[in-house]
Amino acid sequence: MDPLTHTLSGLAMAHAGFRQRLGRPAVIALTTGALVPDLDSIMSLWDPFAAIKYHRGLTHSVFGGVLLAVLVAWPIHRWGGDKRFRDLAGLVYLGILLHIGLDLITSFGTRALYPLVSTRFAWDLAFIIDPLLTATLAIPLIVAWRRPHLAIRATRIGIVAAVLYLTVAAGAKTSATASFARELDQRGIAANDIMVVPAPFSPFRWTAVAESPGRLFRATVTLSSGAALDFQTYSQAPRNIFVERSDALESVRLFLTFARVPWTQYIVRGGEHIVEYRDLGFGAERRLHDMVLRVVMNAAGAVESVDFNHRF
């Protein structure tokens, strides 16, 4: 999720009872814990592939989070004047767990059990920025600020509202998946796999992608609309020496391991042979934050450049 929602989640949890019992250090510990896992983003300063190599790895793991909580709690304990180091470390860890949970509901993938398991878990319930989910945390905090005596009740109601919102999203995802599968069946498309991910700003709009040999099918499913789905079809690049050489690159293998719905294109432009890789779960058009890997080769098949356009 976005930094604002992570911050609000820590603040909401702190004001749901911990601040009242443990004071200001509880707010600092929980809010810091809710933000600190994204420190792994700093690796993008020296590695353009950091987003898929390191992000949401050890700092987003329930195991790595224990060490991270201890490291973060120490300066709060040392310079904050609070004697309860164990309590502070526990609150920081709770904030880290909130961060992990909010990242799990998105589609990027979170290695929550790393290094024990390297699998990226993604529940696909909310877009990376979800104003409605953010509002369930922000509005109770405004109430808590204006009416301190209502802080515990308001923030607890907000947390319950956030859980209910995600429950509705889970039901909507199930309906969207069924609708997409039904449309595929009506069109006689035999799909090997179906993925449904949230579209921006609404729990009732979903992006659905299906894989079949050599082709991918993509559609936007709007649950409030009874109209037939508008399918976009994408053909995988034909196998040739340039695609095979590109596939053998370490950076490409890394991307294909990360991508959930990889789509490969082969383009000839002048004397250049270009192989592009996209993850259709992140979009089909080249935008600022799409997952697009571009390999450029000369006519002899020598690699001239490798560009990965995604940034944090």
Short mmCIF file of C-alpha atoms in Angstrom, two decimals:
data_model
loop_
_atom_site.label_atom_id
_atom_site.label_comp_id
_atom_site.label_asym_id
_atom_site.label_seq_id
_atom_site.Cartn_x
_atom_site.Cartn_y
_atom_site.Cartn_z
CA MET A 1 0.00 0.00 0.00
CA ASP A 2 0.93 3.67 -0.17
CA PRO A 3 2.88 5.36 2.67
CA LEU A 4 -0.16 7.39 3.78
CA THR A 5 -2.27 4.30 4.42
CA HIS A 6 0.60 2.59 6.22
CA THR A 7 1.03 5.65 8.44
CA LEU A 8 -2.68 5.85 9.22
CA SER A 9 -2.82 2.15 10.07
CA GLY A 10 -0.13 2.62 12.74
CA LEU A 11 -1.80 5.73 14.12
CA ALA A 12 -5.23 4.07 14.19
CA MET A 13 -3.92 1.02 16.04
CA ALA A 14 -2.06 3.25 18.51
CA HIS A 15 -5.17 5.29 19.31
CA ALA A 16 -7.31 2.17 19.64
CA GLY A 17 -6.05 1.72 23.21
CA PHE A 18 -2.27 1.54 23.27
CA ARG A 19 -1.67 5.30 23.50
CA GLN A 20 -4.13 5.57 26.37
CA ARG A 21 -2.26 2.89 28.32
CA LEU A 22 1.36 3.43 27.29
CA GLY A 23 1.48 7.04 26.20
CA ARG A 24 3.22 8.79 23.30
CA PRO A 25 5.99 6.16 22.86
CA ALA A 26 3.27 3.70 21.80
CA VAL A 27 2.24 6.04 18.98
CA ILE A 28 5.86 6.45 17.85
CA ALA A 29 6.55 2.71 18.02
CA LEU A 30 3.44 1.61 16.13
CA THR A 31 3.65 4.30 13.46
CA THR A 32 7.37 3.73 12.89
CA GLY A 33 6.78 -0.01 12.68
CA ALA A 34 4.02 0.54 10.13
CA LEU A 35 6.47 2.45 7.89
CA VAL A 36 9.91 0.94 8.44
CA PRO A 37 9.63 -2.19 6.19
CA ASP A 38 9.79 0.05 3.12
CA LEU A 39 13.35 1.02 3.98
CA ASP A 40 14.32 -1.73 1.52
CA SER A 41 13.35 0.74 -1.23
CA ILE A 42 16.68 2.50 -0.67
CA MET A 43 18.35 -0.29 -2.62
CA SER A 44 16.91 1.16 -5.82
CA LEU A 45 19.56 3.89 -5.55
CA TRP A 46 22.21 1.45 -6.80
CA ASP A 47 20.24 -1.42 -8.35
CA PRO A 48 17.57 -0.74 -11.01
CA PHE A 49 16.11 -4.21 -10.39
CA ALA A 50 15.73 -3.65 -6.64
CA ALA A 51 11.92 -3.55 -6.92
CA ILE A 52 11.79 -7.22 -7.89
CA LYS A 53 14.99 -8.40 -6.22
CA TYR A 54 14.69 -7.02 -2.70
CA HIS A 55 11.45 -5.10 -2.19
CA ARG A 56 8.94 -6.85 0.05
CA GLY A 57 11.54 -9.39 1.05
CA LEU A 58 13.30 -9.71 4.40
CA THR A 59 11.97 -6.45 5.86
CA HIS A 60 8.44 -7.57 4.93
CA SER A 61 8.81 -11.00 6.50
CA VAL A 62 7.29 -12.09 9.79
CA PHE A 63 10.74 -13.50 10.62
CA GLY A 64 12.87 -10.58 9.48
CA GLY A 65 10.39 -8.28 11.17
CA VAL A 66 11.47 -9.55 14.59
CA LEU A 67 15.04 -8.33 14.15
CA LEU A 68 13.81 -5.14 12.53
CA ALA A 69 11.50 -4.47 15.49
CA VAL A 70 14.36 -4.83 17.97
CA LEU A 71 16.60 -2.49 15.94
CA VAL A 72 13.87 0.15 15.62
CA ALA A 73 12.69 -0.10 19.23
CA TRP A 74 16.18 0.50 20.65
CA PRO A 75 16.51 4.23 19.75
CA ILE A 76 12.91 4.84 20.86
CA HIS A 77 13.78 3.23 24.18
CA ARG A 78 17.21 4.86 24.44
CA TRP A 79 16.31 8.43 23.62
CA GLY A 80 12.59 8.44 24.30
CA GLY A 81 12.97 7.84 28.00
CA ASP A 82 10.64 4.83 28.04
CA LYS A 83 11.90 1.96 30.22
CA ARG A 84 9.67 -0.73 28.71
CA PHE A 85 11.89 -1.95 25.88
CA ARG A 86 10.04 -5.24 25.49
CA ASP A 87 6.71 -3.44 25.15
CA LEU A 88 8.15 -1.00 22.61
CA ALA A 89 9.66 -3.82 20.53
CA GLY A 90 6.31 -5.62 20.60
CA LEU A 91 4.49 -2.50 19.39
CA VAL A 92 7.01 -1.90 16.61
CA TYR A 93 6.55 -5.52 15.54
CA LEU A 94 2.77 -5.07 15.58
CA GLY A 95 3.23 -2.07 13.28
CA ILE A 96 5.39 -4.21 10.98
CA LEU A 97 2.68 -6.88 10.90
CA LEU A 98 0.15 -4.19 9.94
CA HIS A 99 2.45 -3.16 7.10
CA ILE A 100 2.84 -6.75 5.91
CA GLY A 101 -0.93 -7.29 6.05
CA LEU A 102 -1.67 -4.17 4.00
CA ASP A 103 0.91 -5.19 1.40
CA LEU A 104 -0.49 -8.71 1.20
CA ILE A 105 -3.88 -7.41 0.07
CA THR A 106 -2.29 -5.83 -3.04
CA SER A 107 -1.09 -7.59 -6.20
CA PHE A 108 2.65 -6.89 -6.10
CA GLY A 109 3.51 -9.93 -4.01
CA THR A 110 5.02 -10.05 -0.52
CA ARG A 111 7.53 -12.64 0.70
CA ALA A 112 5.93 -12.77 4.13
CA LEU A 113 7.67 -16.04 5.10
CA TYR A 114 11.13 -15.20 3.74
CA PRO A 115 13.78 -16.65 4.12
CA LEU A 116 11.95 -19.84 5.09
CA VAL A 117 9.82 -19.59 1.92
CA SER A 118 10.57 -17.35 -1.05
CA THR A 119 7.01 -17.41 -2.41
CA ARG A 120 5.43 -14.01 -3.08
CA PHE A 121 1.95 -14.00 -1.57
CA ALA A 122 -0.65 -11.66 -3.08
CA TRP A 123 -4.29 -11.64 -2.05
CA ASP A 124 -5.36 -9.23 -4.82
CA LEU A 125 -8.03 -7.44 -2.77
CA ALA A 126 -7.08 -3.76 -3.12
CA PHE A 127 -5.21 -1.54 -5.55
CA ILE A 128 -1.90 -0.10 -4.34
CA ILE A 129 -3.73 3.20 -3.66
CA ASP A 130 -7.27 2.75 -2.38
CA PRO A 131 -8.96 5.97 -1.16
CA LEU A 132 -11.91 4.12 0.35
CA LEU A 133 -9.69 1.87 2.45
CA THR A 134 -7.58 4.87 3.46
CA ALA A 135 -10.74 6.74 4.48
CA THR A 136 -11.76 3.96 6.90
CA LEU A 137 -8.59 4.79 8.85
CA ALA A 138 -8.40 8.56 8.27
CA ILE A 139 -11.94 9.53 9.31
CA PRO A 140 -11.80 7.87 12.77
CA LEU A 141 -8.45 9.57 13.39
CA ILE A 142 -10.02 12.95 12.62
CA VAL A 143 -12.76 12.11 15.11
CA ALA A 144 -10.12 11.09 17.66
CA TRP A 145 -8.30 14.40 17.15
CA ARG A 146 -11.44 16.50 17.51
CA ARG A 147 -13.03 14.37 20.26
CA PRO A 148 -10.23 12.68 22.27
CA HIS A 149 -12.71 10.96 24.59
CA LEU A 150 -14.06 9.07 21.53
CA ALA A 151 -10.63 8.03 20.23
CA ILE A 152 -10.72 4.37 21.25
CA ARG A 153 -14.25 3.78 20.01
CA ALA A 154 -13.76 5.68 16.74
CA THR A 155 -10.49 4.03 15.76
CA ARG A 156 -11.75 0.55 16.63
CA ILE A 157 -14.82 1.14 14.48
CA GLY A 158 -12.49 2.29 11.69
CA ILE A 159 -10.39 -0.87 11.94
CA VAL A 160 -13.53 -3.02 11.82
CA ALA A 161 -14.77 -0.99 8.82
CA ALA A 162 -11.47 -1.64 7.02
CA VAL A 163 -11.82 -5.38 7.61
CA LEU A 164 -15.44 -5.32 6.40
CA TYR A 165 -14.38 -3.36 3.30
CA LEU A 166 -11.80 -6.03 2.45
CA THR A 167 -14.40 -8.73 3.04
CA VAL A 168 -16.67 -7.02 0.50
CA ALA A 169 -13.70 -6.79 -1.89
CA ALA A 170 -13.05 -10.53 -1.50
CA GLY A 171 -16.66 -11.28 -2.40
CA ALA A 172 -16.48 -8.91 -5.37
CA LYS A 173 -13.30 -10.59 -6.58
CA THR A 174 -15.01 -13.99 -6.45
CA SER A 175 -17.92 -12.62 -8.52
CA ALA A 176 -15.55 -10.98 -11.02
CA THR A 177 -13.62 -14.22 -11.43
CA ALA A 178 -16.82 -16.17 -12.06
CA SER A 179 -18.03 -13.57 -14.58
CA PHE A 180 -14.73 -13.64 -16.48
CA ALA A 181 -14.58 -17.45 -16.50
CA ARG A 182 -18.17 -17.59 -17.78
CA GLU A 183 -17.35 -15.16 -20.60
CA LEU A 184 -14.29 -17.21 -21.57
CA ASP A 185 -16.41 -20.34 -21.69
CA GLN A 186 -19.06 -18.65 -23.85
CA ARG A 187 -16.37 -17.60 -26.33
CA GLY A 188 -14.89 -21.08 -26.42
CA ILE A 189 -11.56 -19.97 -24.95
CA ALA A 190 -9.76 -22.67 -23.03
CA ALA A 191 -7.63 -20.89 -20.44
CA ASN A 192 -4.83 -22.52 -18.48
CA ASP A 193 -4.93 -19.96 -15.73
CA ILE A 194 -7.00 -16.94 -14.67
CA MET A 195 -5.85 -14.01 -12.58
CA VAL A 196 -8.15 -11.25 -11.32
CA VAL A 197 -6.59 -8.15 -9.76
CA PRO A 198 -8.18 -4.94 -8.42
CA ALA A 199 -8.54 -1.92 -10.71
CA PRO A 200 -7.94 1.55 -9.24
CA PHE A 201 -10.36 3.27 -6.87
CA SER A 202 -13.25 0.82 -6.67
CA PRO A 203 -13.87 -2.65 -5.19
CA PHE A 204 -16.31 -3.33 -8.04
CA ARG A 205 -13.89 -2.95 -10.99
CA TRP A 206 -11.36 -5.67 -11.68
CA THR A 207 -8.72 -6.46 -14.28
CA ALA A 208 -8.93 -10.07 -15.40
CA VAL A 209 -6.25 -11.92 -17.38
CA ALA A 210 -6.34 -15.45 -18.79
CA GLU A 211 -3.52 -17.49 -20.29
CA SER A 212 -3.83 -19.97 -23.13
CA PRO A 213 -1.07 -21.45 -25.32
CA GLY A 214 0.58 -18.56 -27.18
CA ARG A 215 -2.05 -15.98 -26.22
CA LEU A 216 -3.26 -13.87 -23.34
CA PHE A 217 -6.72 -12.40 -22.85
CA ARG A 218 -7.41 -9.31 -20.75
CA ALA A 219 -10.64 -7.55 -19.79
CA THR A 220 -12.00 -5.08 -17.26
CA VAL A 221 -14.85 -6.58 -15.24
CA THR A 222 -17.30 -4.05 -13.78
CA LEU A 223 -19.76 -5.84 -11.52
CA SER A 224 -22.43 -3.15 -11.81
CA SER A 225 -22.53 -3.55 -15.59
CA GLY A 226 -24.33 -6.37 -17.32
CA ALA A 227 -22.66 -5.72 -20.67
CA ALA A 228 -20.45 -8.28 -22.39
CA LEU A 229 -16.78 -7.95 -21.55
CA ASP A 230 -14.46 -6.17 -23.95
CA PHE A 231 -11.59 -8.60 -24.47
CA GLN A 232 -8.08 -7.56 -25.53
CA THR A 233 -5.94 -10.33 -27.01
CA TYR A 234 -2.15 -10.41 -26.80
CA SER A 235 -0.02 -12.86 -28.74
CA GLN A 236 3.25 -14.08 -27.30
CA ALA A 237 6.35 -13.37 -29.37
CA PRO A 238 7.33 -16.15 -31.80
CA ARG A 239 10.34 -18.15 -30.75
CA ASN A 240 13.47 -17.05 -32.57
CA ILE A 241 17.18 -16.63 -31.83
CA PHE A 242 16.71 -13.10 -30.45
CA VAL A 243 13.94 -14.08 -28.04
CA GLU A 244 15.91 -17.13 -26.94
CA ARG A 245 19.07 -15.09 -26.30
CA SER A 246 17.06 -12.50 -24.44
CA ASP A 247 15.33 -15.15 -22.31
CA ALA A 248 18.74 -16.44 -21.24
CA LEU A 249 19.78 -13.14 -19.64
CA GLU A 250 19.91 -13.14 -15.85
CA SER A 251 17.79 -9.97 -15.62
CA VAL A 252 15.12 -11.50 -17.85
CA ARG A 253 15.05 -14.73 -15.85
CA LEU A 254 14.62 -12.64 -12.72
CA PHE A 255 11.73 -10.73 -14.27
CA LEU A 256 10.01 -13.88 -15.54
CA THR A 257 10.27 -15.40 -12.06
CA PHE A 258 8.63 -12.30 -10.60
CA ALA A 259 5.94 -11.70 -13.27
CA ARG A 260 2.61 -13.41 -12.70
CA VAL A 261 1.31 -12.91 -16.24
CA PRO A 262 4.36 -12.32 -18.47
CA TRP A 263 3.80 -11.11 -22.02
CA THR A 264 6.69 -11.10 -24.50
CA GLN A 265 6.89 -8.94 -27.64
CA TYR A 266 9.47 -9.06 -30.45
CA ILE A 267 10.01 -5.85 -32.43
CA VAL A 268 12.36 -5.03 -35.30
CA ARG A 269 13.17 -1.33 -35.56
CA GLY A 270 15.81 -0.30 -38.06
CA GLY A 271 18.83 -2.45 -37.29
CA GLU A 272 17.67 -3.17 -33.74
CA HIS A 273 16.00 -6.34 -32.53
CA ILE A 274 13.96 -5.56 -29.43
CA VAL A 275 12.39 -8.00 -26.98
CA GLU A 276 9.99 -6.49 -24.45
CA TYR A 277 8.57 -8.20 -21.40
CA ARG A 278 5.52 -6.96 -19.50
CA ASP A 279 3.44 -8.24 -16.65
CA LEU A 280 -0.14 -7.79 -17.83
CA GLY A 281 -1.30 -7.66 -14.24
CA PHE A 282 0.36 -4.22 -14.11
CA GLY A 283 -0.98 -2.99 -17.44
CA ALA A 284 -0.50 -3.43 -21.16
CA GLU A 285 0.65 0.08 -22.04
CA ARG A 286 4.00 1.59 -21.15
CA ARG A 287 3.44 4.00 -18.29
CA LEU A 288 5.66 5.38 -15.57
CA HIS A 289 5.34 2.47 -13.14
CA ASP A 290 4.54 -0.44 -15.45
CA MET A 291 6.63 -3.56 -15.15
CA VAL A 292 8.41 -3.35 -18.53
CA LEU A 293 11.78 -4.91 -19.31
CA ARG A 294 13.30 -4.01 -22.69
CA VAL A 295 16.25 -5.81 -24.26
CA VAL A 296 17.85 -4.30 -27.39
CA MET A 297 20.15 -6.40 -29.60
CA ASN A 298 21.96 -5.78 -32.86
CA ALA A 299 21.57 -7.89 -35.97
CA ALA A 300 24.22 -10.30 -34.73
CA GLY A 301 22.26 -10.92 -31.51
CA ALA A 302 24.65 -9.03 -29.23
CA VAL A 303 22.90 -7.21 -26.38
CA GLU A 304 23.24 -3.44 -26.64
CA SER A 305 21.06 -2.39 -23.70
CA VAL A 306 18.76 -3.69 -21.00
CA ASP A 307 16.22 -1.24 -19.57
CA PHE A 308 13.83 -1.84 -16.71
CA ASN A 309 11.50 1.15 -16.42
CA HIS A 310 9.86 0.37 -13.09
CA ARG A 311 10.80 2.56 -10.15
CA PHE A 312 9.51 2.75 -6.59
#
